[in-house]
PDB file of C-alpha atoms in Angstrom:
ATOM      1  CA  MET F 127      94.642  12.281  80.293  1.00 48.00           C
ATOM      2  CA  LYS F 128      94.117  14.314  83.469  1.00 51.00           C
ATOM      3  CA  ARG F 129      97.558  15.883  83.026  1.00 50.00           C
ATOM      4  CA  LEU F 130      96.744  16.898  79.471  1.00 43.00           C
ATOM      5  CA  GLY F 131      93.466  18.474  80.625  1.00 46.00           C
ATOM      6  CA  LEU F 132      95.247  20.334  83.429  1.00 41.00           C
ATOM      7  CA  ALA F 133      97.950  21.537  81.038  1.00 43.00           C
ATOM      8  CA  LEU F 134      95.309  22.818  78.603  1.00 43.00           C
ATOM      9  CA  LEU F 135      93.434  24.564  81.413  1.00 42.00           C
ATOM     10  CA  LEU F 136      96.603  26.275  82.666  1.00 42.00           C
ATOM     11  CA  PHE F 137      97.602  27.259  79.140  1.00 43.00           C
ATOM     12  CA  THR F 138      94.242  28.847  78.338  1.00 44.00           C
ATOM     13  CA  ALA F 139      93.921  30.496  81.760  1.00 46.00           C
ATOM     14  CA  SER F 140      97.321  32.117  81.382  1.00 43.00           C
ATOM     15  CA  GLY F 141      95.798  34.489  78.810  1.00 46.00           C
ATOM     16  CA  CYS F 142      93.700  36.018  81.595  1.00 47.00           C
ATOM     17  CA  MET F 143      96.685  36.728  83.811  1.00 50.00           C
ATOM     18  CA  HIS F 144      97.742  40.330  84.309  1.00 51.00           C
ATOM     19  CA  LEU F 145     101.164  41.042  82.849  1.00 57.00           C
ATOM     20  CA  HIS F 146     103.320  43.012  85.238  1.00 62.00           C
ATOM     21  CA  ARG F 147     106.755  44.276  84.423  1.00 70.00           C
ATOM     22  CA  PRO F 148     108.724  45.769  87.286  1.00 80.00           C
ATOM     23  CA  ALA F 149     109.732  49.378  86.744  1.00 80.00           C
ATOM     24  CA  PRO F 150     113.410  49.981  86.013  1.00 88.00           C
ATOM     25  CA  VAL F 151     115.306  51.223  89.054  1.00 91.00           C
ATOM     26  CA  ALA F 152     118.157  53.709  88.780  1.00 92.00           C
ATOM     27  CA  PRO F 153     121.583  52.686  90.078  1.00 94.00           C
ATOM     28  CA  PRO F 154     122.569  53.804  93.613  1.00 95.00           C
ATOM     29  CA  GLU F 155     124.809  56.612  92.333  1.00 96.00           C
ATOM     30  CA  VAL F 156     121.835  58.213  90.597  1.00 94.00           C
ATOM     31  CA  ALA F 157     119.557  57.711  93.620  1.00 93.00           C
ATOM     32  CA  GLN F 158     122.105  59.461  95.858  1.00 94.00           C
ATOM     33  CA  GLY F 159     121.620  62.692  93.905  1.00 93.00           C
ATOM     34  CA  ILE F 160     117.833  62.675  94.301  1.00 92.00           C
ATOM     35  CA  HIS F 161     116.361  64.621  97.204  1.00 91.00           C
ATOM     36  CA  PHE F 162     112.661  64.371  97.931  1.00 88.00           C
ATOM     37  CA  PRO F 163     110.774  67.613  98.546  1.00 90.00           C
ATOM     38  CA  GLU F 164     109.251  68.380 101.894  1.00 91.00           C
ATOM     39  CA  TRP F 165     105.831  66.786 101.560  1.00 90.00           C
ATOM     40  CA  ARG F 166     103.079  69.353 102.030  1.00 91.00           C
ATOM     41  CA  LYS F 167      99.530  68.839 100.866  1.00 90.00           C
ATOM     42  CA  GLU F 168      99.224  72.398  99.545  1.00 90.00           C
ATOM     43  CA  ASP F 169     102.221  71.832  97.233  1.00 90.00           C
ATOM     44  CA  SER F 170     101.026  68.441  95.990  1.00 89.00           C
ATOM     45  CA  THR F 171      98.361  67.048  93.714  1.00 87.00           C
ATOM     46  CA  THR F 172      96.242  64.528  95.583  1.00 89.00           C
ATOM     47  CA  VAL F 173      94.687  61.624  93.738  1.00 89.00           C
ATOM     48  CA  GLN F 174      92.380  59.942  96.223  1.00 91.00           C
ATOM     49  CA  GLY F 175      92.171  56.160  96.552  1.00 92.00           C
ATOM     50  CA  PRO F 176      89.039  55.605  94.427  1.00 93.00           C
ATOM     51  CA  GLN F 177      90.426  57.890  91.719  1.00 94.00           C
ATOM     52  CA  LEU F 178      93.782  56.120  91.779  1.00 94.00           C
ATOM     53  CA  LYS F 179      92.053  52.742  91.463  1.00 95.00           C
ATOM     54  CA  ALA F 180      89.868  54.037  88.610  1.00 96.00           C
ATOM     55  CA  LEU F 181      92.889  55.479  86.822  1.00 95.00           C
ATOM     56  CA  GLN F 182      94.719  52.155  86.957  1.00 94.00           C
ATOM     57  CA  ILE F 183      91.661  50.242  85.700  1.00 96.00           C
ATOM     58  CA  ALA F 184      91.056  52.674  82.832  1.00 96.00           C
ATOM     59  CA  LEU F 185      94.733  52.775  81.917  1.00 93.00           C
ATOM     60  CA  ASP F 186      95.016  48.979  81.842  1.00 94.00           C
ATOM     61  CA  ASP F 187      91.967  48.854  79.555  1.00 94.00           C
ATOM     62  CA  PHE F 188      93.075  51.739  77.321  1.00 92.00           C
ATOM     63  CA  MET F 189      96.682  50.607  76.956  1.00 90.00           C
ATOM     64  CA  PRO F 190      97.111  47.034  78.219  1.00 89.00           C
ATOM     65  CA  PRO F 191     100.553  46.189  79.631  1.00 85.00           C
ATOM     66  CA  GLY F 192     102.829  44.645  77.040  1.00 83.00           C
ATOM     67  CA  ARG F 193     100.821  45.872  74.042  1.00 85.00           C
ATOM     68  CA  GLY F 194     102.780  47.755  71.441  1.00 87.00           C
ATOM     69  CA  ALA F 195     102.330  49.163  67.975  1.00 88.00           C
ATOM     70  CA  PRO F 196     102.032  46.565  65.226  1.00 89.00           C
ATOM     71  CA  GLY F 197     105.162  45.806  63.241  1.00 90.00           C
ATOM     72  CA  GLY F 198     105.681  48.191  60.336  1.00 91.00           C
ATOM     73  CA  ALA F 199     103.350  50.787  61.877  1.00 90.00           C
ATOM     74  CA  ASP F 200     103.517  54.360  60.601  1.00 88.00           C
ATOM     75  CA  PRO F 201     104.968  57.115  62.857  1.00 87.00           C
ATOM     76  CA  MET F 202     101.522  58.334  64.015  1.00 84.00           C
ATOM     77  CA  THR F 203     100.460  54.836  65.073  1.00 85.00           C
ATOM     78  CA  ARG F 204     103.757  54.292  66.903  1.00 86.00           C
ATOM     79  CA  CYS F 205     103.247  57.647  68.635  1.00 86.00           C
ATOM     80  CA  LEU F 206      99.689  56.789  69.734  1.00 86.00           C
ATOM     81  CA  PHE F 207     100.858  53.464  71.188  1.00 88.00           C
ATOM     82  CA  GLN F 208     103.215  55.254  73.611  1.00 87.00           C
ATOM     83  CA  LEU F 209     101.849  56.181  77.021  1.00 87.00           C
ATOM     84  CA  PRO F 210     103.945  59.390  77.334  1.00 89.00           C
ATOM     85  CA  THR F 211     101.987  60.768  74.344  1.00 87.00           C
ATOM     86  CA  TYR F 212      98.903  61.159  76.563  1.00 89.00           C
ATOM     87  CA  ASP F 213      97.662  63.345  79.371  1.00 90.00           C
ATOM     88  CA  ALA F 214      94.921  62.079  81.678  1.00 92.00           C
ATOM     89  CA  TRP F 215      92.120  64.339  82.860  1.00 92.00           C
ATOM     90  CA  ILE F 216      90.337  63.106  85.981  1.00 94.00           C
ATOM     91  CA  GLN F 217      87.057  64.329  87.463  1.00 94.00           C
ATOM     92  CA  ARG F 218      85.210  63.006  90.478  1.00 93.00           C
ATOM     93  CA  GLY F 219      81.487  62.211  90.309  1.00 93.00           C
ATOM     94  CA  ASP F 220      79.060  60.581  92.747  1.00 94.00           C
ATOM     95  CA  LYS F 221      80.776  57.240  93.517  1.00 93.00           C
ATOM     96  CA  VAL F 222      82.316  57.349  90.043  1.00 95.00           C
ATOM     97  CA  THR F 223      85.528  58.694  88.547  1.00 96.00           C
ATOM     98  CA  PHE F 224      85.597  60.086  85.016  1.00 96.00           C
ATOM     99  CA  ILE F 225      88.878  59.804  83.130  1.00 95.00           C
ATOM    100  CA  HIS F 226      89.799  61.105  79.692  1.00 94.00           C
ATOM    101  CA  PHE F 227      93.059  60.199  77.986  1.00 92.00           C
ATOM    102  CA  THR F 228      93.983  62.863  75.446  1.00 88.00           C
ATOM    103  CA  PRO F 229      96.952  62.596  73.077  1.00 86.00           C
ATOM    104  CA  LEU F 230      99.392  65.423  72.468  1.00 84.00           C
ATOM    105  CA  GLU F 231     100.944  63.943  69.336  1.00 77.00           C
ATOM    106  CA  GLN F 232     102.222  67.224  67.910  1.00 80.00           C
ATOM    107  CA  GLU F 233     103.867  68.319  71.165  1.00 80.00           C
ATOM    108  CA  ARG F 234     105.175  64.893  72.227  1.00 81.00           C
ATOM    109  CA  CYS F 235     105.958  63.221  68.878  1.00 85.00           C
ATOM    110  CA  GLY F 236     106.449  66.180  66.547  1.00 83.00           C
ATOM    111  CA  LEU F 237     103.584  64.980  64.350  1.00 78.00           C
ATOM    112  CA  LYS F 238     100.624  66.933  62.986  1.00 75.00           C
ATOM    113  CA  SER F 239      97.371  65.532  64.340  1.00 71.00           C
ATOM    114  CA  GLU F 240      95.443  63.593  61.708  1.00 68.00           C
ATOM    115  CA  VAL F 241      92.436  62.724  63.867  1.00 63.00           C
ATOM    116  CA  MET F 242      90.143  64.850  66.006  1.00 61.00           C
ATOM    117  CA  ASP F 243      90.913  63.012  69.250  1.00 63.00           C
ATOM    118  CA  ALA F 244      92.452  59.562  69.405  1.00 70.00           C
ATOM    119  CA  GLY F 245      91.911  59.482  73.157  1.00 83.00           C
ATOM    120  CA  ALA F 246      89.298  57.711  75.211  1.00 92.00           C
ATOM    121  CA  SER F 247      86.907  58.504  78.043  1.00 94.00           C
ATOM    122  CA  TYR F 248      86.001  56.208  80.942  1.00 96.00           C
ATOM    123  CA  ALA F 249      83.503  56.200  83.789  1.00 96.00           C
ATOM    124  CA  VAL F 250      84.736  53.839  86.527  1.00 96.00           C
ATOM    125  CA  SER F 251      82.750  53.095  89.689  1.00 95.00           C
ATOM    126  CA  ASP F 252      84.330  53.169  93.138  1.00 95.00           C
ATOM    127  CA  GLU F 253      83.906  49.370  93.098  1.00 94.00           C
ATOM    128  CA  GLY F 254      86.261  49.187  90.101  1.00 94.00           C
ATOM    129  CA  VAL F 255      83.712  48.519  87.346  1.00 96.00           C
ATOM    130  CA  ILE F 256      84.028  50.256  83.980  1.00 97.00           C
ATOM    131  CA  LEU F 257      80.536  51.720  83.671  1.00 97.00           C
ATOM    132  CA  LYS F 258      81.089  53.299  80.248  1.00 97.00           C
ATOM    133  CA  ARG F 259      83.879  53.891  77.758  1.00 94.00           C
ATOM    134  CA  GLU F 260      83.973  55.913  74.559  1.00 93.00           C
TER     135      GLU F 260
END
């Protein structure tokens, strides 16, 4: 009986686990042709630690890993379920990061926008708590 209880606990707890898929890595012959730039702050965009953390939290909430468009979805729905459809706007507040995901469905999917803004806005504290989403 204890084994059955443990099995049920593990099965139900597995739904809370974060799904992580490793990124694909190019073969060595492709990597050989890539040359990193000289890293200079003035030529780079800096996303500071709290902002980076907030972006990951908001992104995981907005588009959870492993979630895709429902089967038989129309082209607009399939487009909106793809991360490359979106840009992220990030602004720093007082111990909070504001993030807005905005879709560019016409530019990225070749589709005329049917909704005003299918994006989402987040306020994420430096402690990693979603304070507000809309």
